[in-house]
Amino acid sequence: MHIADGYLSPATVAVSFIVTVPLWVYGFKKLKEKLNEETLPVIGALSALSFVIMMFNIPVPGGTSGHAVGAALISILFGPWIGFISVSLVLLIQSIIFGDGGISAWAINSFAMGFVGSFVGYYIFKLLGNKKFAPFISGYVSIVAASFVVALALGIQPIFWSENGNPLYFPFDLKITIPAMVGEHLLFFGVVEGIFTQVVYNFLTKKEKAAA
């Protein structure tokens, strides 16, 4: 789901950073409030786990790829702002060190997978209450929502930025990106994300209850 450099117009990149930078600033404030000797190791471990699962990219028809994220899990346990910042930092490291996702696309990738994924997952979980499969549904809906944002960002490129009918950036429009991205996440990646969220959430909560 990582968008690479060169896929987005300069205008899209500029708008994405204008929108996301204030969210990062506020998110770091919330992270600072949450961090302590107990939460730091767990948040760090979950961020590392998110890093690992995002490295397993599976190609998707339409010019991009899919993978699990882990935003819903972190947001359920520590709040959506923490999930957003954690995923954003993971995406930054991946883009700089591994070239997985572009630096110019860092803001839109963070907004889609980090902000949208975390907040959707968190509020779905809250809406469902502490029901047995709430983590699974939260993870599932979270990543599908994130994929929709990525599909929109990519799909508008040939609509608004073409020259003589030739796309200047990402070449496929919404008719391809939405079915490709959202469809694959509805059918496969959402299930993977849901299972991941459910299994790790159950493990951590059982461990916490046992310690209590």
Tab-separated table of C-alpha atoms in Angstrom:
chain	number	residue	atom	x	y	z
A	1	MET	CA	0.000	0.000	0.000
A	2	HIS	CA	3.070	2.264	0.145
A	3	ILE	CA	2.970	4.973	-2.526
A	4	ALA	CA	6.362	5.489	-4.158
A	5	ASP	CA	8.092	8.699	-5.229
A	6	GLY	CA	6.986	9.991	-8.609
A	7	TYR	CA	3.448	8.656	-8.369
A	8	LEU	CA	1.953	11.880	-7.000
A	9	SER	CA	1.912	15.367	-8.465
A	10	PRO	CA	3.768	18.164	-6.601
A	11	ALA	CA	0.385	19.706	-5.786
A	12	THR	CA	-0.833	16.462	-4.189
A	13	VAL	CA	2.414	16.147	-2.233
A	14	ALA	CA	2.154	19.754	-1.006
A	15	VAL	CA	-1.449	19.383	0.117
A	16	SER	CA	-0.691	16.084	1.867
A	17	PHE	CA	2.084	17.680	3.931
A	18	ILE	CA	0.000	20.781	4.700
A	19	VAL	CA	-2.741	18.525	6.086
A	20	THR	CA	-0.528	16.009	7.860
A	21	VAL	CA	2.175	18.168	9.505
A	22	PRO	CA	-0.227	19.733	12.062
A	23	LEU	CA	-1.529	16.235	12.829
A	24	TRP	CA	2.042	15.055	13.465
A	25	VAL	CA	2.699	17.992	15.788
A	26	TYR	CA	-0.385	17.283	17.874
A	27	GLY	CA	0.218	13.534	17.721
A	28	PHE	CA	3.735	13.889	19.147
A	29	LYS	CA	2.291	15.882	22.041
A	30	LYS	CA	-0.148	13.063	22.759
A	31	LEU	CA	2.666	10.513	22.468
A	32	LYS	CA	4.757	12.444	24.980
A	33	GLU	CA	1.849	12.375	27.426
A	34	LYS	CA	1.415	8.625	27.029
A	35	LEU	CA	5.043	7.522	27.267
A	36	ASN	CA	6.352	6.194	30.576
A	37	GLU	CA	8.425	3.265	31.819
A	38	GLU	CA	5.516	0.845	31.354
A	39	THR	CA	4.159	1.969	27.990
A	40	LEU	CA	7.429	2.689	26.170
A	41	PRO	CA	8.555	-0.956	25.786
A	42	VAL	CA	5.129	-2.123	24.603
A	43	ILE	CA	4.646	0.739	22.139
A	44	GLY	CA	8.170	0.161	20.848
A	45	ALA	CA	7.569	-3.568	20.445
A	46	LEU	CA	4.257	-3.052	18.643
A	47	SER	CA	5.829	-0.445	16.349
A	48	ALA	CA	8.603	-2.920	15.535
A	49	LEU	CA	5.977	-5.570	14.822
A	50	SER	CA	4.171	-3.122	12.540
A	51	PHE	CA	7.466	-2.514	10.761
A	52	VAL	CA	7.937	-6.219	10.136
A	53	ILE	CA	4.456	-6.991	8.842
A	54	MET	CA	4.493	-3.976	6.518
A	55	MET	CA	7.668	-5.252	4.866
A	56	PHE	CA	5.758	-8.213	3.400
A	57	ASN	CA	4.336	-6.483	0.325
A	58	ILE	CA	2.154	-8.482	-2.039
A	59	PRO	CA	1.646	-6.959	-5.539
A	60	VAL	CA	-1.897	-5.861	-6.382
A	61	PRO	CA	-3.252	-5.352	-9.952
A	62	GLY	CA	-3.428	-1.636	-10.661
A	63	GLY	CA	0.163	-0.674	-9.930
A	64	THR	CA	0.550	-0.946	-6.162
A	65	SER	CA	0.712	-3.550	-3.387
A	66	GLY	CA	-0.937	-4.589	-0.136
A	67	HIS	CA	0.150	-5.691	3.324
A	68	ALA	CA	-0.950	-5.688	6.948
A	69	VAL	CA	-0.312	-2.504	8.954
A	70	GLY	CA	-1.023	-2.876	12.667
A	71	ALA	CA	-2.444	0.624	13.169
A	72	ALA	CA	-5.721	-0.622	14.636
A	73	LEU	CA	-3.951	-2.758	17.236
A	74	ILE	CA	-1.775	0.084	18.530
A	75	SER	CA	-4.684	2.529	18.565
A	76	ILE	CA	-6.957	0.114	20.436
A	77	LEU	CA	-4.339	-0.379	23.137
A	78	PHE	CA	-2.919	3.141	23.419
A	79	GLY	CA	-5.207	5.504	21.536
A	80	PRO	CA	-5.445	6.611	17.887
A	81	TRP	CA	-2.874	9.398	18.134
A	82	ILE	CA	-0.265	6.934	19.348
A	83	GLY	CA	-1.162	4.552	16.523
A	84	PHE	CA	-0.848	7.378	14.006
A	85	ILE	CA	2.584	8.508	15.188
A	86	SER	CA	3.895	4.957	15.548
A	87	VAL	CA	2.900	4.015	11.997
A	88	SER	CA	4.217	7.342	10.653
A	89	LEU	CA	7.644	6.705	12.186
A	90	VAL	CA	7.667	3.163	10.821
A	91	LEU	CA	6.844	4.494	7.340
A	92	LEU	CA	9.602	7.113	7.584
A	93	ILE	CA	12.232	4.497	8.468
A	94	GLN	CA	11.036	2.182	5.706
A	95	SER	CA	11.166	4.942	3.097
A	96	ILE	CA	14.636	6.178	4.094
A	97	ILE	CA	16.399	2.872	4.668
A	98	PHE	CA	14.568	0.424	2.395
A	99	GLY	CA	12.973	2.682	-0.218
A	100	ASP	CA	9.619	1.147	0.670
A	101	GLY	CA	7.332	4.105	-0.005
A	102	GLY	CA	8.588	7.493	-1.165
A	103	ILE	CA	9.803	10.409	0.933
A	104	SER	CA	7.518	12.706	-1.063
A	105	ALA	CA	4.626	10.326	-0.334
A	106	TRP	CA	5.410	10.007	3.387
A	107	ALA	CA	2.621	12.387	4.396
A	108	ILE	CA	-0.120	10.729	2.354
A	109	ASN	CA	1.065	7.239	3.348
A	110	SER	CA	1.061	8.314	7.000
A	111	PHE	CA	-2.340	9.937	6.677
A	112	ALA	CA	-3.899	6.869	5.039
A	113	MET	CA	-2.318	4.026	6.992
A	114	GLY	CA	-1.521	5.919	10.193
A	115	PHE	CA	-4.222	8.528	10.764
A	116	VAL	CA	-7.219	7.027	8.963
A	117	GLY	CA	-6.260	3.467	9.879
A	118	SER	CA	-5.793	4.292	13.555
A	119	PHE	CA	-8.859	6.451	14.066
A	120	VAL	CA	-11.200	4.191	12.112
A	121	GLY	CA	-9.926	1.124	13.956
A	122	TYR	CA	-10.138	2.823	17.343
A	123	TYR	CA	-13.693	4.101	16.961
A	124	ILE	CA	-14.964	0.874	15.425
A	125	PHE	CA	-13.587	-0.926	18.488
A	126	LYS	CA	-15.240	1.594	20.822
A	127	LEU	CA	-18.521	1.306	18.938
A	128	LEU	CA	-18.522	-2.472	19.240
A	129	GLY	CA	-17.578	-2.399	22.912
A	130	ASN	CA	-15.607	-5.274	24.360
A	131	LYS	CA	-17.218	-7.911	22.156
A	132	LYS	CA	-15.276	-11.052	21.328
A	133	PHE	CA	-14.467	-10.237	17.712
A	134	ALA	CA	-14.243	-6.450	18.066
A	135	PRO	CA	-10.454	-6.433	17.439
A	136	PHE	CA	-10.871	-8.459	14.235
A	137	ILE	CA	-13.585	-6.160	12.874
A	138	SER	CA	-11.619	-3.068	13.899
A	139	GLY	CA	-8.509	-4.262	12.101
A	140	TYR	CA	-10.501	-5.302	9.039
A	141	VAL	CA	-12.372	-2.004	8.633
A	142	SER	CA	-9.261	0.002	9.509
A	143	ILE	CA	-7.130	-1.281	6.655
A	144	VAL	CA	-9.987	-1.192	4.142
A	145	ALA	CA	-10.544	2.489	4.977
A	146	ALA	CA	-6.816	3.168	4.598
A	147	SER	CA	-6.757	1.415	1.217
A	148	PHE	CA	-9.628	3.616	0.034
A	149	VAL	CA	-7.647	6.780	0.841
A	150	VAL	CA	-4.606	5.428	-1.026
A	151	ALA	CA	-6.832	4.516	-3.982
A	152	LEU	CA	-8.226	8.059	-4.073
A	153	ALA	CA	-4.787	9.681	-3.888
A	154	LEU	CA	-3.512	7.552	-6.762
A	155	GLY	CA	-6.686	7.558	-8.830
A	156	ILE	CA	-7.038	11.345	-9.057
A	157	GLN	CA	-3.566	11.767	-10.588
A	158	PRO	CA	-4.469	11.079	-14.257
A	159	ILE	CA	-7.754	12.969	-13.836
A	160	PHE	CA	-6.149	16.268	-12.798
A	161	TRP	CA	-2.573	15.966	-14.057
A	162	SER	CA	-2.341	14.865	-17.678
A	163	GLU	CA	-0.888	16.423	-20.807
A	164	ASN	CA	-2.519	15.773	-24.173
A	165	GLY	CA	-4.323	12.839	-22.622
A	166	ASN	CA	-1.113	11.328	-21.235
A	167	PRO	CA	-0.882	10.991	-17.430
A	168	LEU	CA	2.104	12.824	-15.954
A	169	TYR	CA	2.251	10.785	-12.761
A	170	PHE	CA	0.336	7.673	-11.687
A	171	PRO	CA	-1.366	6.419	-14.885
A	172	PHE	CA	-4.487	4.620	-13.615
A	173	ASP	CA	-7.670	6.435	-12.641
A	174	LEU	CA	-10.272	5.734	-9.955
A	175	LYS	CA	-12.010	3.093	-12.068
A	176	ILE	CA	-8.935	0.931	-11.595
A	177	THR	CA	-7.451	2.042	-8.287
A	178	ILE	CA	-10.586	1.714	-6.156
A	179	PRO	CA	-11.519	-1.825	-7.284
A	180	ALA	CA	-7.874	-2.907	-7.173
A	181	MET	CA	-6.982	-1.467	-3.777
A	182	VAL	CA	-10.270	-1.670	-1.892
A	183	GLY	CA	-11.311	-4.966	-3.476
A	184	GLU	CA	-8.081	-6.736	-2.530
A	185	HIS	CA	-8.269	-5.415	1.016
A	186	LEU	CA	-11.910	-6.415	1.376
A	187	LEU	CA	-11.181	-9.940	0.206
A	188	PHE	CA	-7.716	-10.673	1.578
A	189	PHE	CA	-5.627	-8.046	3.357
A	190	GLY	CA	-8.496	-6.975	5.600
A	191	VAL	CA	-8.863	-10.554	6.820
A	192	VAL	CA	-5.112	-10.773	7.477
A	193	GLU	CA	-5.179	-7.467	9.371
A	194	GLY	CA	-8.222	-8.578	11.351
A	195	ILE	CA	-6.657	-11.875	12.372
A	196	PHE	CA	-3.399	-10.158	13.315
A	197	THR	CA	-5.234	-7.585	15.435
A	198	GLN	CA	-7.401	-10.193	17.151
A	199	VAL	CA	-4.562	-12.611	17.933
A	200	VAL	CA	-2.111	-10.049	19.309
A	201	TYR	CA	-4.821	-8.189	21.236
A	202	ASN	CA	-5.985	-11.437	22.875
A	203	PHE	CA	-2.406	-12.382	23.724
A	204	LEU	CA	-1.590	-9.044	25.329
A	205	THR	CA	-4.841	-8.731	27.267
A	206	LYS	CA	-4.582	-12.299	28.582
A	207	LYS	CA	-0.999	-11.647	29.627
A	208	GLU	CA	-2.108	-8.460	31.398
A	209	LYS	CA	-4.903	-10.272	33.232
A	210	ALA	CA	-2.531	-13.049	34.288
A	211	ALA	CA	-0.060	-10.492	35.630
A	212	ALA	CA	-2.842	-8.797	37.597
